[in-house]
Amino acid sequence: AMNDYKQCILTSLEPADQPQELLDCGCDDGEWTLELAKQIGCVNLHGIEIVEKRRKLAIENGIRAQTGSLNESFPFDDAQFDVVHANQVIEHLADTDNFIKEIYRVLKPGGYAVICTENLASWHNIFALLWGWQPFSLANVCETKFQVGNPLAIHAGEPTFYPKSWQHLRVFAYRGLREIFTEHGFQVDTYIGSGYYPLPNFVSKWDPRHAAFLTLKVRKPR
């Protein structure tokens, strides 16, 4: 499913023949940011990354990466970017409203954002709840164990090797994700579902609201 949602992100990007300014929220080491650049074509790359070791790697990859928390104000000017990207980020944040307001602020009128996140309403999360377990998407909530409350989750019960900032705090279903962005002034262009555990990915095209991942493309009005 990981390759599938990444392909959904890439197909949501718009190739450009004029210079574009792109902000990657949670850019990590910058490797995926470079893939975004290949898809868009003509782009200047900026990033925000809270883990300093990863930010330094992003800088080595040519990303103008700044240290910062996405729960706080972004260190960029109003209407600076043509594109904002956030992959597997929104579920880690405590202040979702501020995050969305900041995306809106730094986007140029007519600019767009591509947001990809796990889907709370995916069937594998629903089945976990029916068994009385923690949903797969909300098992990563402990600072000493990697996953809790779900014996089928990857690395369940093992000592965590991630920083605390990588814990999942809020996970959205499609309707909630859509509404929180429109509440802050965005127009929804498209949404795509990807991954459909335990069935093949193509099933997600028939039932995207229960897919494992959601990719939402939203636009700031002109």
Coordinates of C-alpha atoms in Angstrom, one line a residue:
A1 CA 0.0 0.0 0.0
M2 CA 2.9 2.4 0.6
N3 CA 3.9 2.4 -3.1
D4 CA 0.2 2.8 -4.0
Y5 CA -0.3 5.9 -1.9
K6 CA 3.0 7.4 -3.1
Q7 CA 1.8 7.0 -6.6
C8 CA -1.5 8.7 -5.7
I9 CA 0.5 11.7 -4.4
L10 CA 2.6 11.9 -7.5
T11 CA -0.5 11.8 -9.8
S12 CA -2.0 14.6 -7.8
L13 CA 0.9 17.0 -8.6
E14 CA 0.7 19.3 -11.5
P15 CA 3.7 19.4 -13.9
A16 CA 4.9 23.0 -14.4
D17 CA 6.9 24.8 -17.0
Q18 CA 7.3 27.9 -14.8
P19 CA 9.3 28.0 -11.6
Q20 CA 7.3 26.7 -8.6
E21 CA 7.9 27.0 -4.9
L22 CA 7.2 23.8 -3.0
L23 CA 7.0 23.3 0.8
D24 CA 7.3 19.8 2.1
C25 CA 5.8 19.6 5.6
G26 CA 7.7 16.9 7.5
C27 CA 10.3 16.5 4.8
D28 CA 12.4 13.9 6.7
D29 CA 15.7 13.3 4.9
G30 CA 14.4 14.9 1.6
E31 CA 14.6 11.8 -0.5
W32 CA 10.8 11.8 -1.1
T33 CA 10.9 15.6 -1.6
L34 CA 13.2 15.1 -4.6
E35 CA 10.7 12.6 -6.1
L36 CA 8.0 15.3 -5.8
A37 CA 10.3 17.7 -7.7
K38 CA 10.8 15.3 -10.5
Q39 CA 7.1 15.0 -11.0
I40 CA 6.5 18.8 -11.0
G41 CA 9.5 19.6 -13.0
C42 CA 10.6 23.2 -12.4
V43 CA 10.6 23.7 -8.6
N44 CA 12.5 25.2 -5.7
L45 CA 12.3 23.0 -2.7
H46 CA 11.7 24.0 0.9
G47 CA 11.0 21.9 4.0
I48 CA 10.1 21.8 7.7
E49 CA 11.4 19.0 9.8
I50 CA 11.4 18.7 13.6
V51 CA 14.0 15.9 13.9
E52 CA 17.3 17.7 13.6
K53 CA 19.3 14.7 12.3
R54 CA 16.8 14.1 9.5
R55 CA 16.7 17.9 8.7
K56 CA 20.5 17.9 8.2
L57 CA 20.1 15.0 5.7
A58 CA 17.5 16.9 3.8
I59 CA 19.9 19.9 3.5
E60 CA 22.5 17.6 2.1
N61 CA 19.9 16.6 -0.5
G62 CA 19.5 20.2 -1.5
I63 CA 16.3 21.0 0.4
R64 CA 16.1 24.3 2.1
A65 CA 14.9 22.6 5.3
Q66 CA 14.2 24.6 8.4
T67 CA 13.7 23.2 12.0
G68 CA 10.2 23.6 13.2
S69 CA 7.1 22.1 14.7
L70 CA 4.1 21.9 12.4
N71 CA 1.9 22.6 15.4
E72 CA 3.3 26.1 15.4
S73 CA 3.5 29.0 12.8
F74 CA 5.5 28.1 9.7
P75 CA 8.8 30.1 9.3
F76 CA 7.7 31.4 5.8
D77 CA 6.0 34.4 4.3
D78 CA 2.3 34.8 3.4
A79 CA 1.5 33.5 -0.1
Q80 CA 5.1 32.2 -0.7
F81 CA 4.3 28.7 -2.1
D82 CA 2.6 27.3 -5.2
V83 CA 2.4 23.8 -3.7
V84 CA 2.4 22.4 -0.2
H85 CA 2.8 18.7 0.5
A86 CA 2.3 16.7 3.7
N87 CA 2.6 12.9 3.6
Q88 CA 1.8 10.9 6.8
V89 CA 2.1 14.1 8.9
I90 CA -1.4 15.3 9.9
E91 CA -2.0 12.3 12.1
H92 CA 1.0 13.3 14.3
L93 CA -0.2 16.8 15.1
A94 CA -2.0 18.1 18.2
D95 CA -3.1 21.4 16.6
T96 CA -4.6 20.3 13.3
D97 CA -6.5 23.6 12.9
N98 CA -3.3 25.7 13.1
F99 CA -1.6 23.3 10.7
I100 CA -4.3 23.9 8.1
K101 CA -4.5 27.6 8.7
E102 CA -0.7 27.8 8.1
I103 CA -0.9 25.9 4.9
Y104 CA -3.6 28.3 3.7
R105 CA -1.5 31.3 4.8
V106 CA 1.7 30.3 3.0
L107 CA -0.1 29.2 -0.2
K108 CA -0.5 31.6 -3.1
P109 CA -4.0 32.2 -4.3
G110 CA -4.8 29.3 -6.7
G111 CA -2.1 27.2 -5.1
Y112 CA -2.8 23.7 -3.9
A113 CA -1.9 21.2 -1.2
V114 CA -1.6 17.4 -1.3
I115 CA -2.3 15.7 2.0
C116 CA -1.9 12.0 2.5
T117 CA -2.8 10.2 5.7
E118 CA -4.0 6.9 7.1
N119 CA -7.8 6.4 7.0
L120 CA -9.5 5.8 10.4
A121 CA -12.5 4.3 8.5
S122 CA -10.4 1.7 6.7
W123 CA -11.8 -1.9 7.0
H124 CA -8.7 -3.2 8.9
N125 CA -9.2 -0.4 11.5
I126 CA -12.9 -1.2 11.7
F127 CA -12.3 -4.9 12.2
A128 CA -9.7 -4.1 14.9
L129 CA -12.4 -2.1 16.8
L130 CA -14.9 -5.0 16.4
W131 CA -12.4 -7.2 18.2
G132 CA -12.0 -4.7 20.9
W133 CA -8.5 -3.8 19.8
Q134 CA -6.8 -0.5 19.2
P135 CA -7.2 0.5 15.6
F136 CA -4.0 -0.1 13.6
S137 CA -3.7 3.6 12.9
L138 CA -3.9 4.5 16.6
A139 CA -1.7 1.8 18.0
N140 CA 1.4 4.0 17.8
V141 CA 0.6 6.0 21.0
C142 CA 3.2 4.9 23.6
E143 CA 6.7 6.3 24.2
T144 CA 8.1 3.0 25.4
K145 CA 6.4 0.4 23.2
F146 CA 6.1 0.8 19.4
Q147 CA 2.5 -0.4 19.2
V148 CA 0.0 -1.1 22.0
G149 CA -3.4 -2.6 22.1
N150 CA -3.3 -4.4 18.8
P151 CA -1.4 -7.7 18.6
L152 CA -1.4 -7.8 14.8
A153 CA 0.2 -4.3 14.4
I154 CA 3.7 -4.2 12.9
H155 CA 6.3 -4.5 15.7
A156 CA 3.5 -4.8 18.3
G157 CA 4.9 -4.7 21.8
E158 CA 8.5 -4.1 20.7
P159 CA 10.5 -1.2 22.2
T160 CA 10.0 1.9 20.2
F161 CA 12.8 3.3 18.1
Y162 CA 11.0 6.4 16.9
P163 CA 11.0 9.9 18.5
K164 CA 7.9 10.9 20.4
S165 CA 6.9 13.3 17.7
W166 CA 6.2 10.3 15.4
Q167 CA 3.3 9.1 17.6
H168 CA -0.2 9.2 16.1
L169 CA -2.5 11.7 17.8
R170 CA -5.4 12.3 15.4
V171 CA -6.5 10.1 12.5
F172 CA -9.3 11.1 10.1
A173 CA -11.9 9.4 8.0
Y174 CA -12.6 10.9 4.6
R175 CA -15.5 13.1 5.6
G176 CA -13.7 14.6 8.6
L177 CA -10.6 15.3 6.6
R178 CA -12.5 17.0 3.9
E179 CA -14.7 19.1 6.2
I180 CA -11.8 20.3 8.3
F181 CA -10.1 21.7 5.2
T182 CA -13.2 23.3 3.8
E183 CA -13.9 24.8 7.2
H184 CA -10.6 26.7 6.8
G185 CA -11.4 28.0 3.3
F186 CA -10.1 25.3 1.0
Q187 CA -11.8 23.9 -2.1
V188 CA -11.4 20.1 -2.5
D189 CA -10.1 19.2 -6.0
T190 CA -9.8 15.4 -5.6
Y191 CA -9.5 12.6 -3.2
I192 CA -8.1 9.1 -3.8
G193 CA -8.1 6.0 -1.7
S194 CA -5.2 3.5 -1.8
G195 CA -4.5 0.2 -0.2
Y196 CA -7.3 -2.1 0.9
Y197 CA -6.1 -4.6 3.5
P198 CA -6.2 -7.6 3.1
L199 CA -7.6 -7.4 -0.4
P200 CA -5.7 -6.2 -3.6
N201 CA -5.2 -2.5 -4.0
F202 CA -7.6 -2.1 -7.0
V203 CA -10.5 -2.7 -4.7
S204 CA -9.8 0.7 -3.2
K205 CA -10.8 2.3 -6.5
W206 CA -14.4 1.0 -5.9
D207 CA -14.6 1.9 -2.2
P208 CA -12.0 4.7 -1.5
R209 CA -13.7 5.8 1.7
H210 CA -12.7 2.5 3.3
A211 CA -9.2 2.3 1.8
A212 CA -6.1 2.2 4.0
F213 CA -4.8 5.7 3.0
L214 CA -6.5 8.9 1.8
T215 CA -4.9 11.4 -0.5
L216 CA -6.7 14.7 -0.6
K217 CA -5.9 17.6 -3.0
V218 CA -7.2 20.9 -1.9
R219 CA -6.8 24.4 -3.4
K220 CA -6.7 28.0 -2.0
P221 CA -9.3 30.1 -4.0
R222 CA -7.9 32.9 -6.2

